Amino acid sequence: MQEVLINTDIVAEENIPDKSKKGFVALSTEGLTVTFDSRPAISDVNISFLKNKVTSIIGPSGCGKSTLLRSFNYMHDLIPKSEVTGKITVLGKNINEYDSVGLRKKVGMVFQKPNPFPTLSVFENVIAGLKYTGNNKKSELEEICENVLKLSGLWDEVKDRLKVSALALSGGQQQRLCIARTLAVSPDIILMDEPTSALDPISTSKIEESIFHLKQNYTLIIVTHNMQQAARISDYTAYMYLGKLIELASTRKIFTSPSEKLTEEYITGKFG
Amino acid sequence: MLSLCILAATLAVVPLIYIFFYTTGAGLTSLNFDFFTALPKPFGEEGGGMVNAIVGTIILIGLGGLFGIPIGILTGIYVSEYSGSLMSNVVKFITDVLSGIPSIVIGIFAYGLIVLPMQRFSALAGGFALGILMIPTVTRITEEMLKLVPHTLREASLALGISRWKTTLRITLRTASSGIITGILLAIARAAGETAPLLFTSFGNSFWSTSLDQPMASIPVQIFNYAISPYDEWHRKAWAGAFVLISIVFIVNLIVRVVTRNKYSGSV
């Protein structure tokens, strides 16, 4: 699938080099297989995600999109009887060289449903990842809090309500709070698992807007059910089906002239 | 169906209310200032109180709590957050069995373990027995409250690079705290009223004593001693003691609720 990536027009335009030049690839996998209770959820996935780009992963339910995403920050550790084989390279280093805490600081994650910590205030939620890993300088934390809330487009709405419960915010605001919380730890890569599927259209557009700004400094990998969303926000799109990566190419190519017949059928709504 | 439920609820509540008012009525009449400040007097002398038993009960519960609550909470965390292993299943089974053991057996256990080697009854032995009594209640409620915390919160915390232990302590436990506190109160309330495990551990004491290695008076044992006596005066004292015991449990409930009231009440 690597060839597909490299042959796309956008890649040519922007002169993206091959995989040997590590600097441009934020995360890549070789022969990645994840099994639950010895049944494979994804098998033999080879995929690369370019730095400072937004890559969407689309595909029908159960195709392994989330499983793929969750193997990038050791989330499968929490599930008994899960097994991850194959090679994952994160920021030029083999994933095995990171411990789970170190990896998750580099690779942040935003979940499907907004999940702010219910017992913490807005401010405490944003800085939780710093405070509970040892950073206690109040002035520094306040500065970071303001910065990341601005990045996630929430600052103007909550700057006077930093001390209220995070649950007092609306669903869309909670999700942007979760994005801010992830940014506060200053990861290089941000994984988003259907970040807007539980939100209304207005909240969705606000989050899409912040995603657009975020790619200047971060690499984003977004799993989405919504093909229009993938088309709107991503530079590259990967199509997965039955646990396999079918195609990865520039978003324009995937949605206009996909190389694979399966992709075309999904895009045009023949199934899925 | 609804009427059946209402009937059952009434049947459940009526005895409680009746006990409460009856005890209050019978207890209040012989309750006076002396009761809280004076030591018990031998039969025949007027007046006297239970100050030693009131303080004794508080000390014994404190000792029991100091020992039983941390162990109970940590065991609950282990069983809930590290479930699946053989060890945690064994621990869960044992605490379940422990919760069914009659309290007098726990008293005998403390007697054999502490009283016999020390060669005397002591507050320490009483506190130990009450602590053991608290463990299963606290463990069970901690486990159940932690299991109610949505898995997504743990994932969110871990995904921020917060270690598993900190996640449990700062996020999961905190989210479940109000439920766990309720469990602790239940355990304290149960321990406060226990007579059997104290009969041959802290034994009872007619005099003022706060030394932990000496026998210590407690309200339930004092009530027991007064109630089985043939004297009306002592019977009235027993009622007053019962009233004070109920009040202490009530007040402990109230204080802990107010003090630990969750800032954001977002917990389960």
Coordinates of C-alpha atoms in Angstrom, one line a residue:
Chain A
M1 CA 0.0 0.0 0.0
Q2 CA 3.0 2.2 0.4
E3 CA 3.3 2.6 -3.4
V4 CA -0.2 3.9 -3.6
L5 CA 0.7 6.6 -1.1
I6 CA 3.8 7.6 -2.9
N7 CA 2.3 7.7 -6.3
T8 CA -0.6 10.1 -5.5
D9 CA -0.5 13.5 -7.1
I10 CA -0.5 15.4 -3.8
V11 CA 2.4 13.4 -2.6
A12 CA 4.2 14.2 -5.8
E13 CA 3.3 17.9 -5.5
E14 CA 4.6 18.2 -2.0
N15 CA 7.6 16.1 -2.7
I16 CA 7.0 13.5 0.0
P17 CA 9.9 11.2 0.1
D18 CA 9.9 7.5 0.5
K19 CA 9.9 5.8 3.8
S20 CA 13.6 5.7 4.2
K21 CA 13.6 9.4 4.9
K22 CA 12.2 9.1 8.4
G23 CA 11.5 12.7 9.1
F24 CA 8.3 12.9 7.1
V25 CA 6.6 9.9 8.5
A26 CA 5.1 10.3 12.0
L27 CA 3.9 6.8 12.4
S28 CA 4.0 3.6 10.3
T29 CA 3.2 0.0 10.6
E30 CA 4.6 -3.2 9.0
G31 CA 2.6 -6.4 9.0
L32 CA 0.5 -5.2 11.9
T33 CA -2.0 -7.8 13.2
V34 CA -4.2 -7.5 16.2
T35 CA -6.0 -10.5 17.6
F36 CA -8.6 -10.7 20.3
D37 CA -8.9 -14.2 21.9
S38 CA -6.9 -15.4 18.9
R39 CA -9.4 -14.0 16.3
P40 CA -7.8 -11.4 14.1
A41 CA -9.5 -8.0 14.2
I42 CA -7.0 -6.5 11.7
S43 CA -4.4 -8.4 9.8
D44 CA -1.2 -7.5 8.0
V45 CA -1.7 -3.8 7.9
N46 CA 1.0 -1.7 6.3
I47 CA 0.3 2.0 6.6
S48 CA 2.2 5.3 7.0
F49 CA 0.9 8.6 8.4
L50 CA 2.7 11.7 7.3
K51 CA 3.7 14.5 9.7
N52 CA 1.5 17.5 10.0
K53 CA -1.2 15.9 7.9
V54 CA -4.7 14.8 8.6
T55 CA -5.3 11.2 7.7
S56 CA -8.8 9.8 7.9
I57 CA -9.5 6.1 8.3
I58 CA -12.9 5.1 6.8
G59 CA -14.7 1.8 6.4
P60 CA -17.8 0.0 7.4
S61 CA -18.5 -0.9 11.1
G62 CA -16.3 -3.7 12.4
C63 CA -13.7 -3.2 9.7
G64 CA -11.0 -2.6 12.3
K65 CA -10.6 1.1 12.1
S66 CA -10.7 1.6 15.9
T67 CA -8.6 -1.4 16.5
L68 CA -5.9 0.0 14.2
L69 CA -6.0 3.3 16.0
R70 CA -5.9 1.9 19.4
S71 CA -2.8 -0.1 18.7
F72 CA -0.9 3.2 18.3
N73 CA -1.1 4.1 22.0
Y74 CA -1.1 0.7 23.6
M75 CA -4.8 0.9 24.4
H76 CA -5.1 -2.9 23.7
D77 CA -3.1 -3.4 26.9
L78 CA -6.3 -2.9 28.8
I79 CA -8.1 -5.8 27.0
P80 CA -7.2 -9.3 28.3
K81 CA -6.4 -11.9 25.6
S82 CA -5.5 -9.3 23.0
E83 CA -2.3 -9.6 21.0
V84 CA -0.5 -7.2 18.8
T85 CA 2.1 -8.5 16.3
G86 CA 4.1 -6.7 13.6
K87 CA 6.1 -3.6 13.7
I88 CA 4.9 -0.1 14.6
T89 CA 7.3 2.8 14.2
V90 CA 6.4 6.0 16.1
L91 CA 8.4 9.1 15.5
G92 CA 11.3 7.1 14.1
K93 CA 11.5 4.7 17.0
N94 CA 10.1 1.2 17.3
I95 CA 7.0 1.3 19.5
N96 CA 8.6 -1.3 21.8
E97 CA 11.2 1.3 22.9
Y98 CA 8.4 3.3 24.6
D99 CA 6.8 2.4 27.9
S100 CA 3.0 3.0 27.9
V101 CA 3.3 6.3 29.8
G102 CA 6.0 7.6 27.5
L103 CA 4.2 6.5 24.4
R104 CA 0.8 8.0 25.4
K105 CA 2.5 11.4 26.0
K106 CA 3.7 11.4 22.4
V107 CA 0.5 9.9 21.0
G108 CA -2.7 11.5 22.5
M109 CA -6.2 10.3 22.0
V110 CA -9.6 11.8 21.7
F111 CA -12.5 9.4 22.1
Q112 CA -15.9 8.9 20.5
K113 CA -18.0 10.2 23.4
P114 CA -16.9 13.2 25.3
N115 CA -15.4 11.9 28.5
P116 CA -14.3 14.7 30.8
F117 CA -13.4 13.8 34.3
P118 CA -16.7 14.4 36.2
T119 CA -15.2 15.3 39.5
L120 CA -12.8 17.9 38.1
S121 CA -13.4 21.5 37.0
V122 CA -12.8 22.7 33.4
F123 CA -9.3 23.9 34.4
E124 CA -8.4 20.7 36.3
N125 CA -9.6 18.7 33.3
V126 CA -7.3 20.5 30.9
I127 CA -4.2 20.2 33.1
A128 CA -5.0 16.7 34.5
G129 CA -2.4 15.0 32.2
L130 CA 0.3 17.4 33.4
K131 CA -0.6 17.6 37.1
Y132 CA -0.9 13.9 37.6
T133 CA 2.4 13.3 35.9
G134 CA 4.3 15.7 38.1
N135 CA 4.0 19.3 36.8
N136 CA 2.7 21.5 39.6
K137 CA 3.8 25.0 38.6
K138 CA 0.6 26.9 38.8
S139 CA 1.5 29.8 36.5
E140 CA 2.8 27.4 33.9
L141 CA -0.3 25.3 34.1
E142 CA -2.5 28.3 33.7
E143 CA -0.6 29.5 30.7
I144 CA -0.8 26.0 29.1
C145 CA -4.5 25.8 29.9
E146 CA -5.2 29.1 28.1
N147 CA -3.1 28.1 25.1
V148 CA -4.7 24.8 24.5
L149 CA -8.2 26.0 25.1
K150 CA -7.6 28.6 22.4
L151 CA -6.3 25.9 20.1
S152 CA -9.4 23.8 20.6
G153 CA -11.6 26.9 20.1
L154 CA -13.1 26.8 23.5
W155 CA -11.4 29.6 25.3
D156 CA -13.9 32.3 24.6
E157 CA -16.7 30.2 25.8
V158 CA -15.2 29.1 29.1
K159 CA -12.7 31.7 30.1
D160 CA -15.0 32.9 32.8
R161 CA -16.1 29.4 33.8
L162 CA -12.8 27.6 34.4
K163 CA -13.8 26.7 37.9
V164 CA -17.1 25.1 37.1
S165 CA -17.6 21.4 36.7
A166 CA -16.7 20.0 33.3
L167 CA -20.1 18.4 33.2
A168 CA -21.7 21.9 33.1
L169 CA -20.5 22.3 29.6
S170 CA -22.5 21.1 26.6
G171 CA -21.6 17.9 24.7
G172 CA -19.7 19.8 22.0
Q173 CA -17.9 21.9 24.5
Q174 CA -17.0 18.8 26.5
Q175 CA -15.5 17.2 23.4
R176 CA -13.4 20.3 22.7
L177 CA -12.4 20.2 26.3
C178 CA -11.2 16.7 25.7
I179 CA -9.2 17.9 22.7
A180 CA -7.7 20.6 24.8
R181 CA -6.8 18.1 27.5
T182 CA -5.0 16.0 25.0
L183 CA -3.1 18.9 23.6
A184 CA -2.0 20.0 27.1
V185 CA 0.3 17.0 27.3
S186 CA 1.9 18.3 24.0
P187 CA 1.8 15.1 22.0
D188 CA 3.2 14.9 18.4
I189 CA 0.4 12.7 17.1
I190 CA -3.3 12.9 18.0
L191 CA -5.6 9.9 17.5
M192 CA -9.3 10.7 17.2
D193 CA -11.8 7.9 17.3
E194 CA -15.0 9.2 15.7
P195 CA -14.6 12.5 17.6
T196 CA -17.9 14.0 16.3
S197 CA -20.2 11.1 16.0
A198 CA -22.0 11.9 19.3
L199 CA -22.3 15.6 18.4
D200 CA -24.7 18.0 16.6
P201 CA -23.7 19.6 13.3
I202 CA -22.7 22.9 14.8
S203 CA -20.4 21.3 17.4
T204 CA -19.0 19.1 14.6
S205 CA -18.1 22.0 12.4
K206 CA -16.3 23.7 15.4
I207 CA -14.3 20.6 16.0
E208 CA -13.5 20.2 12.3
E209 CA -12.3 23.8 12.3
S210 CA -10.0 23.2 15.1
I211 CA -8.7 20.1 13.5
F212 CA -7.8 22.2 10.5
H213 CA -5.7 24.5 12.6
L214 CA -4.1 21.7 14.6
K215 CA -2.4 20.1 11.7
Q216 CA 0.1 22.9 11.6
N217 CA 1.7 21.5 14.7
Y218 CA 0.4 18.0 15.0
T219 CA -0.1 14.8 13.1
L220 CA -3.8 13.8 13.2
I221 CA -5.2 10.4 12.6
I222 CA -9.0 10.4 12.6
V223 CA -11.3 7.4 12.4
T224 CA -14.7 8.5 11.1
H225 CA -17.9 7.0 10.0
N226 CA -18.8 10.0 8.0
M227 CA -17.4 10.0 4.5
Q228 CA -18.2 13.7 4.0
Q229 CA -16.2 14.5 7.0
A230 CA -13.2 12.6 5.8
A231 CA -13.5 14.4 2.5
R232 CA -13.7 17.8 4.3
I233 CA -11.0 17.5 6.8
S234 CA -8.3 15.1 5.7
D235 CA -5.3 15.3 3.4
Y236 CA -5.1 11.5 3.1
T237 CA -7.8 8.8 3.5
A238 CA -7.4 5.2 4.2
Y239 CA -10.1 2.7 3.4
M240 CA -10.3 -0.4 5.5
Y241 CA -12.5 -3.5 5.0
L242 CA -12.8 -6.7 7.0
G243 CA -9.6 -6.0 9.0
K244 CA -7.5 -5.2 6.0
L245 CA -6.2 -1.9 4.6
I246 CA -7.6 -1.7 1.1
E247 CA -6.3 1.6 0.0
L248 CA -4.4 4.7 1.2
A249 CA -4.2 7.7 -1.0
S250 CA -4.7 11.4 -1.1
T251 CA -8.3 12.2 -0.1
R252 CA -9.0 13.7 -3.5
K253 CA -7.9 10.5 -5.2
I254 CA -9.9 8.2 -2.9
F255 CA -13.1 10.1 -3.5
T256 CA -12.6 10.8 -7.2
S257 CA -10.7 7.9 -8.7
P258 CA -9.8 5.2 -6.2
S259 CA -7.5 2.5 -7.5
E260 CA -9.4 -0.4 -5.8
K261 CA -12.8 -1.6 -6.8
L262 CA -13.8 -2.2 -3.1
T263 CA -13.0 1.4 -2.3
E264 CA -15.1 2.7 -5.2
E265 CA -18.0 0.5 -4.2
Y266 CA -17.9 1.8 -0.6
I267 CA -17.5 5.4 -1.7
T268 CA -20.4 5.3 -4.1
G269 CA -22.6 3.6 -1.5
K270 CA -22.9 0.2 -3.0
F271 CA -22.4 -1.2 0.5
G272 CA -21.4 -0.2 3.9
Chain B
M1 CA -47.7 -4.4 41.5
L2 CA -47.1 -0.8 42.6
S3 CA -49.3 -1.2 45.6
L4 CA -47.4 -4.3 46.6
C5 CA -44.2 -2.3 46.4
I6 CA -45.7 0.5 48.5
L7 CA -46.8 -2.1 51.0
A8 CA -43.4 -3.6 51.2
A9 CA -41.7 -0.2 51.5
T10 CA -44.1 0.7 54.3
L11 CA -43.4 -2.6 56.1
A12 CA -39.7 -1.9 55.8
V13 CA -39.9 1.7 57.1
V14 CA -42.4 1.3 59.9
P15 CA -40.3 -0.8 62.2
L16 CA -37.3 1.6 61.7
I17 CA -39.4 4.7 62.5
Y18 CA -41.0 2.9 65.5
I19 CA -37.6 1.9 66.8
F20 CA -36.3 5.4 66.4
F21 CA -39.2 7.0 68.2
Y22 CA -39.5 4.4 70.9
T23 CA -35.8 4.6 71.7
T24 CA -35.9 8.4 71.6
G25 CA -38.9 8.5 73.9
A26 CA -37.5 6.0 76.3
G27 CA -34.0 7.3 76.1
L28 CA -34.6 11.0 76.3
T29 CA -36.4 10.8 79.7
S30 CA -33.4 9.6 81.5
L31 CA -30.9 11.6 79.4
N32 CA -29.3 14.5 81.2
F33 CA -26.1 16.4 81.2
D34 CA -24.5 14.0 83.6
F35 CA -25.0 11.2 81.2
F36 CA -22.3 12.7 78.9
T37 CA -19.9 13.9 81.6
A38 CA -20.1 11.5 84.5
L39 CA -18.7 8.0 85.0
P40 CA -21.1 5.2 85.8
K41 CA -22.0 4.9 89.5
P42 CA -22.6 1.7 91.3
F43 CA -26.2 0.7 91.9
G44 CA -27.8 2.5 94.7
E45 CA -26.1 5.9 94.1
E46 CA -28.1 8.4 92.1
G47 CA -27.0 9.8 88.8
G48 CA -23.9 8.8 86.9
G49 CA -23.4 8.7 83.2
M50 CA -21.6 6.9 80.4
V51 CA -18.9 9.3 79.4
N52 CA -16.3 6.5 79.4
A53 CA -18.4 4.3 77.2
I54 CA -19.2 7.1 74.8
V55 CA -15.5 8.0 74.4
G56 CA -14.6 4.4 74.4
T57 CA -16.9 3.6 71.5
I58 CA -15.5 6.5 69.5
I59 CA -11.9 5.3 70.2
L60 CA -12.8 1.7 69.3
I61 CA -14.4 2.7 66.1
G62 CA -11.5 5.0 65.3
L63 CA -9.1 2.1 65.8
G64 CA -11.2 -0.2 63.8
G65 CA -11.5 2.3 61.0
L66 CA -7.8 3.1 61.0
F67 CA -7.2 -0.6 60.4
G68 CA -10.2 -1.8 58.5
I69 CA -11.0 1.1 56.1
P70 CA -7.6 1.4 54.3
I71 CA -7.4 -2.4 54.0
G72 CA -11.0 -2.6 52.8
I73 CA -10.5 0.2 50.1
L74 CA -7.2 -1.2 48.9
T75 CA -8.7 -4.7 48.7
G76 CA -11.7 -3.3 46.8
I77 CA -9.3 -1.5 44.3
Y78 CA -7.4 -4.7 43.8
V79 CA -10.5 -6.8 43.2
S80 CA -12.1 -4.3 40.8
E81 CA -9.2 -2.8 38.9
Y82 CA -7.0 -5.8 38.7
S83 CA -9.8 -8.3 38.2
G84 CA -9.4 -11.4 36.1
S85 CA -6.4 -12.9 37.8
L86 CA -6.8 -16.1 40.0
M87 CA -5.5 -14.1 43.0
S88 CA -8.2 -11.5 42.7
N89 CA -10.9 -14.1 42.4
V90 CA -9.7 -15.8 45.5
V91 CA -9.6 -12.5 47.4
K92 CA -13.1 -11.7 46.3
F93 CA -14.4 -15.1 47.4
I94 CA -12.7 -14.8 50.8
T95 CA -14.1 -11.3 51.5
D96 CA -17.5 -12.6 50.5
V97 CA -17.1 -15.4 53.0
L98 CA -15.8 -13.0 55.6
S99 CA -18.8 -10.8 55.4
G100 CA -21.0 -13.8 56.3
I101 CA -19.0 -14.8 59.4
P102 CA -20.9 -14.1 62.6
S103 CA -19.4 -11.2 64.5
I104 CA -19.0 -13.3 67.7
V105 CA -16.6 -15.5 65.8
I106 CA -14.5 -12.5 64.8
G107 CA -14.5 -11.6 68.5
I108 CA -13.2 -15.1 69.4
F109 CA -10.6 -14.7 66.7
A110 CA -9.4 -11.4 68.1
Y111 CA -9.5 -13.0 71.6
G112 CA -7.2 -15.8 70.5
L113 CA -4.9 -13.5 68.5
I114 CA -4.5 -10.5 70.8
V115 CA -6.1 -11.0 74.2
L116 CA -4.5 -14.4 75.0
P117 CA -0.9 -13.4 74.1
M118 CA -1.3 -10.0 75.9
Q119 CA -2.9 -11.8 78.9
R120 CA -5.6 -9.1 79.2
F121 CA -8.6 -7.5 77.5
S122 CA -7.7 -4.3 75.7
A123 CA -9.0 -1.6 73.5
L124 CA -6.5 -2.7 70.9
A125 CA -8.2 -6.1 70.6
G126 CA -11.6 -4.5 70.4
G127 CA -10.5 -2.1 67.7
F128 CA -8.9 -5.0 65.8
A129 CA -12.1 -7.0 65.9
L130 CA -14.2 -4.0 64.7
G131 CA -11.7 -3.4 61.9
I132 CA -12.0 -7.0 60.7
L133 CA -15.7 -6.6 60.8
M134 CA -15.5 -3.5 58.6
I135 CA -13.2 -5.0 55.9
P136 CA -15.8 -7.0 53.9
T137 CA -18.3 -4.2 53.8
V138 CA -15.8 -1.6 52.7
T139 CA -14.2 -4.0 50.2
R140 CA -17.5 -4.9 48.6
I141 CA -18.8 -1.4 48.3
T142 CA -15.4 -0.1 47.0
E143 CA -15.4 -2.8 44.3
E144 CA -19.0 -2.1 43.2
M145 CA -18.6 1.6 43.1
L146 CA -15.4 1.4 41.1
K147 CA -17.1 -0.9 38.7
L148 CA -19.8 1.7 38.1
V149 CA -17.2 4.2 36.9
P150 CA -17.3 4.1 33.1
H151 CA -14.4 2.4 31.4
T152 CA -14.0 5.4 29.1
L153 CA -12.8 7.6 32.0
R154 CA -10.0 5.2 32.8
E155 CA -9.1 5.1 29.1
A156 CA -9.2 8.9 28.9
S157 CA -6.8 9.2 31.9
L158 CA -4.4 6.5 30.6
A159 CA -4.4 8.1 27.2
L160 CA -3.0 11.3 28.8
G161 CA 0.0 9.3 29.9
I162 CA -1.2 9.1 33.5
S163 CA 0.0 5.9 35.1
R164 CA -2.4 3.2 36.0
W165 CA -2.0 3.7 39.7
K166 CA -2.5 7.5 39.5
T167 CA -5.5 6.9 37.3
T168 CA -7.1 4.7 39.9
L169 CA -6.3 7.1 42.7
R170 CA -7.0 10.4 41.1
I171 CA -9.7 9.6 38.6
T172 CA -11.5 6.4 39.3
L173 CA -11.5 6.4 43.0
R174 CA -12.4 10.1 43.1
T175 CA -15.3 9.6 40.8
A176 CA -16.6 6.8 42.9
S177 CA -15.8 8.5 46.2
S178 CA -19.3 9.4 47.3
G179 CA -20.5 5.8 46.9
I180 CA -17.4 4.5 48.8
I181 CA -18.0 7.0 51.6
T182 CA -21.5 5.7 52.0
G183 CA -20.1 2.2 52.3
I184 CA -17.6 3.4 54.9
L185 CA -20.5 4.9 56.9
L186 CA -22.4 1.7 56.7
A187 CA -19.4 -0.1 58.0
I188 CA -18.9 2.4 60.8
A189 CA -22.6 2.2 61.7
R190 CA -22.5 -1.5 61.8
A191 CA -19.3 -1.6 63.9
A192 CA -20.6 1.0 66.3
G193 CA -23.5 -1.2 67.3
E194 CA -21.6 -4.4 67.6
T195 CA -21.6 -6.0 71.1
A196 CA -20.5 -9.5 70.5
P197 CA -17.0 -9.0 69.2
L198 CA -16.3 -6.5 72.1
L199 CA -17.5 -8.7 74.9
F200 CA -14.2 -10.6 75.1
T201 CA -11.9 -8.2 73.5
S202 CA -12.3 -4.7 74.9
F203 CA -14.5 -6.2 77.6
G204 CA -15.8 -3.1 79.3
N205 CA -14.7 -0.8 82.0
S206 CA -16.5 1.1 84.8
F207 CA -13.8 3.6 85.1
W208 CA -12.2 6.2 82.9
S209 CA -9.6 4.8 80.6
T210 CA -8.2 5.8 77.3
S211 CA -5.1 3.5 77.3
L212 CA -5.2 1.2 74.3
D213 CA -3.7 -1.7 76.2
Q214 CA -6.4 -1.6 78.9
P215 CA -10.0 -2.8 78.9
M216 CA -12.2 -0.1 77.5
A217 CA -15.9 0.7 78.0
S218 CA -18.2 0.9 75.0
I219 CA -21.8 1.9 74.6
P220 CA -23.1 -1.4 73.3
V221 CA -21.5 -3.5 76.0
Q222 CA -22.6 -1.0 78.6
I223 CA -26.1 -1.2 77.3
F224 CA -25.9 -5.0 77.4
N225 CA -24.7 -4.9 81.0
Y226 CA -27.3 -2.5 82.1
A227 CA -30.1 -4.2 80.2
I228 CA -29.5 -7.6 81.7
S229 CA -29.4 -6.1 85.2
P230 CA -32.5 -6.3 87.4
Y231 CA -32.6 -2.6 88.2
D232 CA -35.0 -0.2 86.7
E233 CA -32.6 2.7 87.0
W234 CA -30.0 0.8 84.9
H235 CA -32.7 -0.2 82.4
R236 CA -33.4 3.5 81.9
K237 CA -29.7 4.1 81.5
A238 CA -29.6 1.4 78.8
W239 CA -32.3 3.2 76.9
A240 CA -30.5 6.4 77.1
G241 CA -27.3 4.6 75.9
A242 CA -29.3 3.2 72.9
F243 CA -30.5 6.7 72.0
V244 CA -27.0 8.1 72.2
L245 CA -25.7 5.2 70.0
I246 CA -28.3 5.9 67.4
S247 CA -27.5 9.7 67.6
I248 CA -23.7 9.1 67.2
V249 CA -24.3 7.0 64.0
F250 CA -26.6 9.7 62.7
I251 CA -24.2 12.5 63.4
V252 CA -21.2 10.6 61.9
N253 CA -23.3 10.1 58.8
L254 CA -24.2 13.8 58.7
I255 CA -20.7 15.1 59.3
V256 CA -19.0 12.9 56.8
R257 CA -21.6 13.7 54.2
V258 CA -21.1 17.4 54.6
V259 CA -17.3 17.3 54.8
T260 CA -16.8 15.1 51.8
R261 CA -19.6 16.5 49.8
N262 CA -18.3 16.4 46.3
K263 CA -17.6 19.8 44.8
Y264 CA -19.1 18.9 41.5
S265 CA -21.4 16.0 42.6
G266 CA -20.6 14.4 39.3
S267 CA -19.9 11.0 40.8
V268 CA -21.9 7.8 40.5

